[in-house]
JSON list of C-alpha atoms in Angstrom, two decimals:
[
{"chain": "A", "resi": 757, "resn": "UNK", "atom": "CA", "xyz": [31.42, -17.89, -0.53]},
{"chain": "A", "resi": 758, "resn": "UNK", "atom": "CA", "xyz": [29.79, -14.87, 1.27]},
{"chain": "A", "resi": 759, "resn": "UNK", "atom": "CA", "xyz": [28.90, -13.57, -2.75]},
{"chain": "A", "resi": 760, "resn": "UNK", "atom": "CA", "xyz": [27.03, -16.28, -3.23]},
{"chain": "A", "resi": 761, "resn": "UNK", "atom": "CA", "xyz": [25.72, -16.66, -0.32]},
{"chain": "A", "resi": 762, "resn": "UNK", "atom": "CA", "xyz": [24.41, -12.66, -0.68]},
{"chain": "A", "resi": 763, "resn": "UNK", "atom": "CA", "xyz": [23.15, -13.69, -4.18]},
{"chain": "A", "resi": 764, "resn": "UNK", "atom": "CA", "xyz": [21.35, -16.89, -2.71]},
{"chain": "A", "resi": 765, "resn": "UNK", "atom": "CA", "xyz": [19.38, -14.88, -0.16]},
{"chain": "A", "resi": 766, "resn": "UNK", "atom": "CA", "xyz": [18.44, -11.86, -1.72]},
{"chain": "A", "resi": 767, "resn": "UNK", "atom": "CA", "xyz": [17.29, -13.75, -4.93]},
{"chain": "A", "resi": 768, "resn": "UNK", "atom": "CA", "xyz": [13.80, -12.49, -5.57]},
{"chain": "A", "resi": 769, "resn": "UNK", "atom": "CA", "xyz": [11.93, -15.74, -4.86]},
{"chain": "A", "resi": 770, "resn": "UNK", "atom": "CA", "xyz": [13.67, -16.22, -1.09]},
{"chain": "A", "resi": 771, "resn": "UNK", "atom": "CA", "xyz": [12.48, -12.66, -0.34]},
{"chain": "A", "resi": 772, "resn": "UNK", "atom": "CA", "xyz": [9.04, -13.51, -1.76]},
{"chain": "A", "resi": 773, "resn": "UNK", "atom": "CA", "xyz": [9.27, -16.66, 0.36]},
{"chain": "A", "resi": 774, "resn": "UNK", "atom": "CA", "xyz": [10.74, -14.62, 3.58]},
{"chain": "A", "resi": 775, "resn": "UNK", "atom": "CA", "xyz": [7.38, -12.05, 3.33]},
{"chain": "A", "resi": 776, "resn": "UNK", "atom": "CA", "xyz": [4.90, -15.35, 2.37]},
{"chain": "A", "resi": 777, "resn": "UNK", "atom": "CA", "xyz": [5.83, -16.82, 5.91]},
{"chain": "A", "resi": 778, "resn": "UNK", "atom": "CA", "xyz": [5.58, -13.57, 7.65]},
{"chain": "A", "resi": 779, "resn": "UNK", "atom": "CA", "xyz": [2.19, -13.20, 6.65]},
{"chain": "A", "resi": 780, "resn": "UNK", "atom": "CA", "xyz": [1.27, -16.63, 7.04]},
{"chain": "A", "resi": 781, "resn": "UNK", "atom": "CA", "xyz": [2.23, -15.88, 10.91]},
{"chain": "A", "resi": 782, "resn": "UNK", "atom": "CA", "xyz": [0.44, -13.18, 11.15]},
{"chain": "A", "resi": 783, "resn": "UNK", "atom": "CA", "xyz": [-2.46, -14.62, 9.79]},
{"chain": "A", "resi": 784, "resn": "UNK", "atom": "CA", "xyz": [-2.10, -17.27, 11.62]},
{"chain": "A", "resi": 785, "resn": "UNK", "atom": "CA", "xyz": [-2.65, -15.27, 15.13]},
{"chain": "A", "resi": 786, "resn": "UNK", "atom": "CA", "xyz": [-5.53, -13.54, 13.27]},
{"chain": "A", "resi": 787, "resn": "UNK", "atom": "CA", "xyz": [-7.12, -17.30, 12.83]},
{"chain": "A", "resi": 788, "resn": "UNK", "atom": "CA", "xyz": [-6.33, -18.33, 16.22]},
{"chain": "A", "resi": 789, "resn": "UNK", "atom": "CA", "xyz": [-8.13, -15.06, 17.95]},
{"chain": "A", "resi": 790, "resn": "UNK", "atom": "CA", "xyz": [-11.05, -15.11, 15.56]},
{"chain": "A", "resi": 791, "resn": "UNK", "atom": "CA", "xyz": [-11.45, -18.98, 16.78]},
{"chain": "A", "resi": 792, "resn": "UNK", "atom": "CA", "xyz": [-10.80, -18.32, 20.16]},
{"chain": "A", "resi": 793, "resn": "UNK", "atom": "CA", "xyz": [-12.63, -15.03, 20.75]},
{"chain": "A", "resi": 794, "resn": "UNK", "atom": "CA", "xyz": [-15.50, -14.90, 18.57]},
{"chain": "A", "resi": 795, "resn": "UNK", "atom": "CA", "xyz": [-16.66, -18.40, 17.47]},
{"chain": "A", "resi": 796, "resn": "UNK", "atom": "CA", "xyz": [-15.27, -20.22, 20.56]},
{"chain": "A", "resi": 797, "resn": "UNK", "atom": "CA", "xyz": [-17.10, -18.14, 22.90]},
{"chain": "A", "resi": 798, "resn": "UNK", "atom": "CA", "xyz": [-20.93, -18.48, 21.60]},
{"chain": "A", "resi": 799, "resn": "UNK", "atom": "CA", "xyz": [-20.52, -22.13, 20.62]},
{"chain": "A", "resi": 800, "resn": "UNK", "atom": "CA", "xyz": [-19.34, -22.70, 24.48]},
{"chain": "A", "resi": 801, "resn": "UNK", "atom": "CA", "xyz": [-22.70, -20.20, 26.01]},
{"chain": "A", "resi": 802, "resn": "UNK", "atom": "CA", "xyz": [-24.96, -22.63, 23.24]},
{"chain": "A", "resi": 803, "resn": "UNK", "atom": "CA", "xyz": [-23.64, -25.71, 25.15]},
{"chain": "A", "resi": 804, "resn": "UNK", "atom": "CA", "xyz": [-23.66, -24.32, 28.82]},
{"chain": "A", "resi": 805, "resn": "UNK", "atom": "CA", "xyz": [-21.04, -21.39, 28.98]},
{"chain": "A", "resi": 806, "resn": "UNK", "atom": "CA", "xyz": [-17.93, -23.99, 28.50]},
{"chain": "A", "resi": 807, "resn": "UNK", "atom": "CA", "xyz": [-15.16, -22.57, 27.92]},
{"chain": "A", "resi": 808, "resn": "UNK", "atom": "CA", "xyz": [-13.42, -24.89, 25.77]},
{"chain": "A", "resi": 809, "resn": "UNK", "atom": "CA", "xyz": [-9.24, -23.58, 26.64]},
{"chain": "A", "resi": 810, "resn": "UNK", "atom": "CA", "xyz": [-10.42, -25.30, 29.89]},
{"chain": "A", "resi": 811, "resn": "UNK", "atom": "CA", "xyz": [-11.57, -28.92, 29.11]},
{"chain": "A", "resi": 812, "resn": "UNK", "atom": "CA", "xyz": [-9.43, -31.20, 29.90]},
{"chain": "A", "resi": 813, "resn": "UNK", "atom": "CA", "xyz": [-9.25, -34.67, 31.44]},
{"chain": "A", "resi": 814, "resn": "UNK", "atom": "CA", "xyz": [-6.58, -35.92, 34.52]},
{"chain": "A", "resi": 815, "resn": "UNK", "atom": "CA", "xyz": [-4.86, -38.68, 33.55]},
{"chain": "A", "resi": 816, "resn": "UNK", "atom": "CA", "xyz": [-3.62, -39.56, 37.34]},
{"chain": "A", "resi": 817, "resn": "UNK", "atom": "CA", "xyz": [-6.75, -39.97, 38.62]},
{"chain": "A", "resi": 818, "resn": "UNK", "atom": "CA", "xyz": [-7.39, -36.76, 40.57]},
{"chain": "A", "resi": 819, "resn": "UNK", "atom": "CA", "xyz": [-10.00, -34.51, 40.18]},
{"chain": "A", "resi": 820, "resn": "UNK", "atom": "CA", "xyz": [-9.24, -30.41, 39.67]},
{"chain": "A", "resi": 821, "resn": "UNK", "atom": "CA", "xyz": [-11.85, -27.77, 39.39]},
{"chain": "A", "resi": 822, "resn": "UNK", "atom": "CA", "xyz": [-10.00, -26.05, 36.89]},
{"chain": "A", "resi": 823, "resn": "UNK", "atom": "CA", "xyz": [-7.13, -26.52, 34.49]},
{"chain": "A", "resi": 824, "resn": "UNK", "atom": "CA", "xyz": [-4.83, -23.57, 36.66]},
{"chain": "A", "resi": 825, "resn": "UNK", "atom": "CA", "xyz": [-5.54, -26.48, 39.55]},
{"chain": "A", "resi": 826, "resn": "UNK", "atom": "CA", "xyz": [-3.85, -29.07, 37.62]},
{"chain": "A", "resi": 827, "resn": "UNK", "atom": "CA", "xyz": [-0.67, -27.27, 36.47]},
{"chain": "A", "resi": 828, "resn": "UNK", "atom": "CA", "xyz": [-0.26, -26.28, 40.65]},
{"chain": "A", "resi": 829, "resn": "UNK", "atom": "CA", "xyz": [0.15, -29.54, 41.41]},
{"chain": "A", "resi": 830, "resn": "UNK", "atom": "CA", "xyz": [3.10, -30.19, 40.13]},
{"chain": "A", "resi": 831, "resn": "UNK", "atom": "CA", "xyz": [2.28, -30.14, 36.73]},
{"chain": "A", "resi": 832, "resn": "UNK", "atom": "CA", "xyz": [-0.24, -33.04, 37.12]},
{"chain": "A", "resi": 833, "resn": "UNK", "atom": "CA", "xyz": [-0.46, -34.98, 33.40]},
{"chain": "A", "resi": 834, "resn": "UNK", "atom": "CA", "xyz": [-4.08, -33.95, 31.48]},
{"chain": "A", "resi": 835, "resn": "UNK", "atom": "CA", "xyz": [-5.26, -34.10, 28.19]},
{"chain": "A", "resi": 836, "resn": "UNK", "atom": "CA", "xyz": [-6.47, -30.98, 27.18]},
{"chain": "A", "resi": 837, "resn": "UNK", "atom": "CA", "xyz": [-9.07, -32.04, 24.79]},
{"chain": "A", "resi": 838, "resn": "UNK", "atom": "CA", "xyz": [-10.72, -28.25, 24.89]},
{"chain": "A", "resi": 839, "resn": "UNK", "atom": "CA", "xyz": [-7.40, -27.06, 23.55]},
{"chain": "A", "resi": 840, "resn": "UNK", "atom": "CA", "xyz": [-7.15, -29.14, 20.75]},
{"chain": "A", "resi": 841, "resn": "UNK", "atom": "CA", "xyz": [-11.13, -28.46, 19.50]},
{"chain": "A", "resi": 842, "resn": "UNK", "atom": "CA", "xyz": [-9.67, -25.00, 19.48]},
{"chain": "A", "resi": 843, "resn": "UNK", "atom": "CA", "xyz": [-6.43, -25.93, 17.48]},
{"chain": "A", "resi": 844, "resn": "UNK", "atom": "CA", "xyz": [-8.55, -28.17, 15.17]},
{"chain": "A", "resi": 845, "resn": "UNK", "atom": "CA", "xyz": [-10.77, -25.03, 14.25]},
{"chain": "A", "resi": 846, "resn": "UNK", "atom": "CA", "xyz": [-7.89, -22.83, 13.50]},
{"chain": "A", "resi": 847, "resn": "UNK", "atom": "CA", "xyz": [-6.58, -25.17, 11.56]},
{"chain": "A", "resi": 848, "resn": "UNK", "atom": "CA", "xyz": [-10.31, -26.10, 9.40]},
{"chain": "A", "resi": 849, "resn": "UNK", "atom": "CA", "xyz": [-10.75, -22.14, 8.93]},
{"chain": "A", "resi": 850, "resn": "UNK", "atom": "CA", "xyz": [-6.89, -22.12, 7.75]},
{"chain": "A", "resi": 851, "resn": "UNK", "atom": "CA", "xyz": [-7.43, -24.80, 5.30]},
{"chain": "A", "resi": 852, "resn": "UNK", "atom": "CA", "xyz": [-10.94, -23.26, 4.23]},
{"chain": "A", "resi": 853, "resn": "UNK", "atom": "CA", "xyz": [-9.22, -19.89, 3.26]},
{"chain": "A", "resi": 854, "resn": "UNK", "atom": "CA", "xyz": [-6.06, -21.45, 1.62]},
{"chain": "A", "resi": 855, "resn": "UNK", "atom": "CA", "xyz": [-8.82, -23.52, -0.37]},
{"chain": "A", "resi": 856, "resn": "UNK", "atom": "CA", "xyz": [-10.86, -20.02, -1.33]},
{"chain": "A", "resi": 857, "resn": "UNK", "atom": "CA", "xyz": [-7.75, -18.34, -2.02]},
{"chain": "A", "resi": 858, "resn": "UNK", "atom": "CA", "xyz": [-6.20, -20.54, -4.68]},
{"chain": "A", "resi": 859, "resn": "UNK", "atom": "CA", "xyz": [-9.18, -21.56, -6.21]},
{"chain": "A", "resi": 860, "resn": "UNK", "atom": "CA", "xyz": [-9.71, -17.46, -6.67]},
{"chain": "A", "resi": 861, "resn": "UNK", "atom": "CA", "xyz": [-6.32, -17.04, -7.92]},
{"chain": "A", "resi": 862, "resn": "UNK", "atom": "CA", "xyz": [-6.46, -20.14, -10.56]},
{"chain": "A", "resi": 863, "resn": "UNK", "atom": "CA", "xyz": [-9.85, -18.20, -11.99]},
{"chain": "A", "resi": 864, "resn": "UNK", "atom": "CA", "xyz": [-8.57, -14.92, -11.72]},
{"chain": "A", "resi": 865, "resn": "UNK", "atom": "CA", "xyz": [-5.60, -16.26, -14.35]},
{"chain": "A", "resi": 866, "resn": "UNK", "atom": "CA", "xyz": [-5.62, -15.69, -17.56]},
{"chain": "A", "resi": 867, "resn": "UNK", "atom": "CA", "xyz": [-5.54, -19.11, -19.59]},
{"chain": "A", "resi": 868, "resn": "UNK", "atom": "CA", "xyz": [-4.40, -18.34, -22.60]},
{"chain": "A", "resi": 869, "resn": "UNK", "atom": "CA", "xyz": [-5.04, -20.53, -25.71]},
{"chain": "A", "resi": 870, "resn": "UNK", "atom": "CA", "xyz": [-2.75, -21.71, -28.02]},
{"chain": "A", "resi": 871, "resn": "UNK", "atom": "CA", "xyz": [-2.78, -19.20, -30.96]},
{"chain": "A", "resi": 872, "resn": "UNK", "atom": "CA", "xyz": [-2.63, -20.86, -34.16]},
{"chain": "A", "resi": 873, "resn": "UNK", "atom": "CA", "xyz": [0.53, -19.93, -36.01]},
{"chain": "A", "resi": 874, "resn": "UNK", "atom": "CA", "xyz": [1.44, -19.58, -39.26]},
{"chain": "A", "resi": 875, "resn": "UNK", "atom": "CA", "xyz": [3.25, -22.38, -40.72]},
{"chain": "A", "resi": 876, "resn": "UNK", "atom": "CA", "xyz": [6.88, -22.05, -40.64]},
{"chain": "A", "resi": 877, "resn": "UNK", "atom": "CA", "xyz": [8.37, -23.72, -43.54]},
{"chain": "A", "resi": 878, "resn": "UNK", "atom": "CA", "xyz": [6.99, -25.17, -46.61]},
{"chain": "A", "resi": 879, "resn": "UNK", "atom": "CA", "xyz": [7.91, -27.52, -49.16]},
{"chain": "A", "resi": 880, "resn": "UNK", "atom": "CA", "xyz": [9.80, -26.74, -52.61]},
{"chain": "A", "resi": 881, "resn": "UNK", "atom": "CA", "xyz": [7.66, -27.79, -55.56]},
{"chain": "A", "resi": 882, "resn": "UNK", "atom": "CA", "xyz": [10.40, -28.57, -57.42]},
{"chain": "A", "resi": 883, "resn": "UNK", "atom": "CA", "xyz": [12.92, -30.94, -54.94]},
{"chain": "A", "resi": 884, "resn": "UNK", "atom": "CA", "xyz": [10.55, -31.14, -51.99]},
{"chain": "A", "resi": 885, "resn": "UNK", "atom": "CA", "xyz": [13.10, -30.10, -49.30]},
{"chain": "A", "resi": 886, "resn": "UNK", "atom": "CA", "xyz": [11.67, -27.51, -46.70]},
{"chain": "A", "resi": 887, "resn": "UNK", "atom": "CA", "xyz": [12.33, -24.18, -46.69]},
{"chain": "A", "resi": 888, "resn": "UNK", "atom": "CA", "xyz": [10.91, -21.19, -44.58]},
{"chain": "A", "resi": 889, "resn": "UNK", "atom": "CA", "xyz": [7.61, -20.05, -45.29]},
{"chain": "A", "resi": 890, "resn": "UNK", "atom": "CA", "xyz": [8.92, -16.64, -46.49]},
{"chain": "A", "resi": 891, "resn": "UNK", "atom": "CA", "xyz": [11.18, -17.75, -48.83]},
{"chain": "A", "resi": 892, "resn": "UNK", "atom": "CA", "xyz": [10.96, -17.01, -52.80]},
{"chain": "A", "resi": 893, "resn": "UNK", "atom": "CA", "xyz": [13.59, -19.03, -54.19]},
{"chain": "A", "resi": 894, "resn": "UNK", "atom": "CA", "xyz": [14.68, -22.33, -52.57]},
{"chain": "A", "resi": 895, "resn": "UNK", "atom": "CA", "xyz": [17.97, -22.27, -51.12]},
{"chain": "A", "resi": 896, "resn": "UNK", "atom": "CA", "xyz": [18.75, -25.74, -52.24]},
{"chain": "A", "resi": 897, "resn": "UNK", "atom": "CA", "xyz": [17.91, -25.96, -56.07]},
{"chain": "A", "resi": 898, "resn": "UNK", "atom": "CA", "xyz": [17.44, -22.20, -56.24]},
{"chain": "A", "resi": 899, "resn": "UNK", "atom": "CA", "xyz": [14.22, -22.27, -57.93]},
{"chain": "A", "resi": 900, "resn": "UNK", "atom": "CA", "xyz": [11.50, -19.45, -58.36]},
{"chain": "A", "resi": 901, "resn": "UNK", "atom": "CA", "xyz": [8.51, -19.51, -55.92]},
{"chain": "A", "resi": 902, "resn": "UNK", "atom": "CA", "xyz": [5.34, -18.07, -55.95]},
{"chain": "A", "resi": 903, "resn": "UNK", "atom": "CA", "xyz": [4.70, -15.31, -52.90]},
{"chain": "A", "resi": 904, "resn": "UNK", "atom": "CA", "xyz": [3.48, -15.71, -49.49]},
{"chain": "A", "resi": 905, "resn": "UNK", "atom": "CA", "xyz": [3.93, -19.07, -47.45]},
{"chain": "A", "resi": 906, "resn": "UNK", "atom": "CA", "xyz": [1.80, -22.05, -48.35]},
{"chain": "A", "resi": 907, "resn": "UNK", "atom": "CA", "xyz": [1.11, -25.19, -45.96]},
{"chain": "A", "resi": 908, "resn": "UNK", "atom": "CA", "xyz": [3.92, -27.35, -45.07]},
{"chain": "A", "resi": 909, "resn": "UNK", "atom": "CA", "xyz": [4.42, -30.44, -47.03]},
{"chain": "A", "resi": 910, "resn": "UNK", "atom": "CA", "xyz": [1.88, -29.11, -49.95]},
{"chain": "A", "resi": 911, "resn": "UNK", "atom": "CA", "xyz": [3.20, -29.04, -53.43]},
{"chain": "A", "resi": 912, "resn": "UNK", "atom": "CA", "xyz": [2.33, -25.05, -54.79]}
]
């Protein structure tokens, strides 16, 4: 059990997998500092220096200066709409890169047409069964052919 277990985790695709949400992490942190330290902070001075990590709304009916205010009072319930603006950003720049990425990757693939190949068999003159393309002599009534393959199903 441990042998498979050994094969099943250090198969190629689980250690691809292990690195893919690694990086994903990381760039995840990179997302959430780019939103909250450089877009966050000029779209808050264009609407009155608001610092958006600090909107919020009480829902017990008391009114706190700041958000720090709120969590000293015994962890007094708010909505912390600010917060979630943030999280919503990180998440639309996430999905905006993901969407770059892949449709990058899908053009950077080759697409590779379907090659037209020779025909593989053709028919016998003589008793019509098929036979490879290569063949010169049928291998069921043994007669002469001509050279080189011919379409399947013509008569040579």
């Amino acid at each position: 059990m441990l042998k498979e277990f050994k094969d099943f985790a250090f198969k190629g695709n689980m250690v691809d997998l292990a690195v893919g949400v690694i990086i994903g992490g990381a760039f995840g942190k990179v997302i959430t500092s780019i939103v909250n330290d450089v877009i966050m902070p000029p779209i808050g001075l264009l609407l009155g220096r608001v610092n958006f990590n600090e909107l919020f709304i009480s829902l017990n009916g008391k009114h706190y200066d700041t958000l720090a205010d709120a969590a000293a009072d015994k962890g007094a319930p708010v909505l912390k709409y600010g917060a979630f603006i943030s999280t919503f950003l990180d998440f639309l720049i996430v999905a905006a890169v993901i969407f770059i990425v892949v449709k990058q990757l899908s053009k950077f693939r080759k697409k590779e047409e379907p090659k037209e190949k020779a025909p593989a068999t053709k028919s016998c003159p003589h008793c019509l069964s098929d036979i490879p393309a290569q063949a010169t002599r049928c291998k069921y009534c043994t007669s002469e052919l001509s050279s080189g393959p011919s379409v399947s199903g013509s008569i040579q």
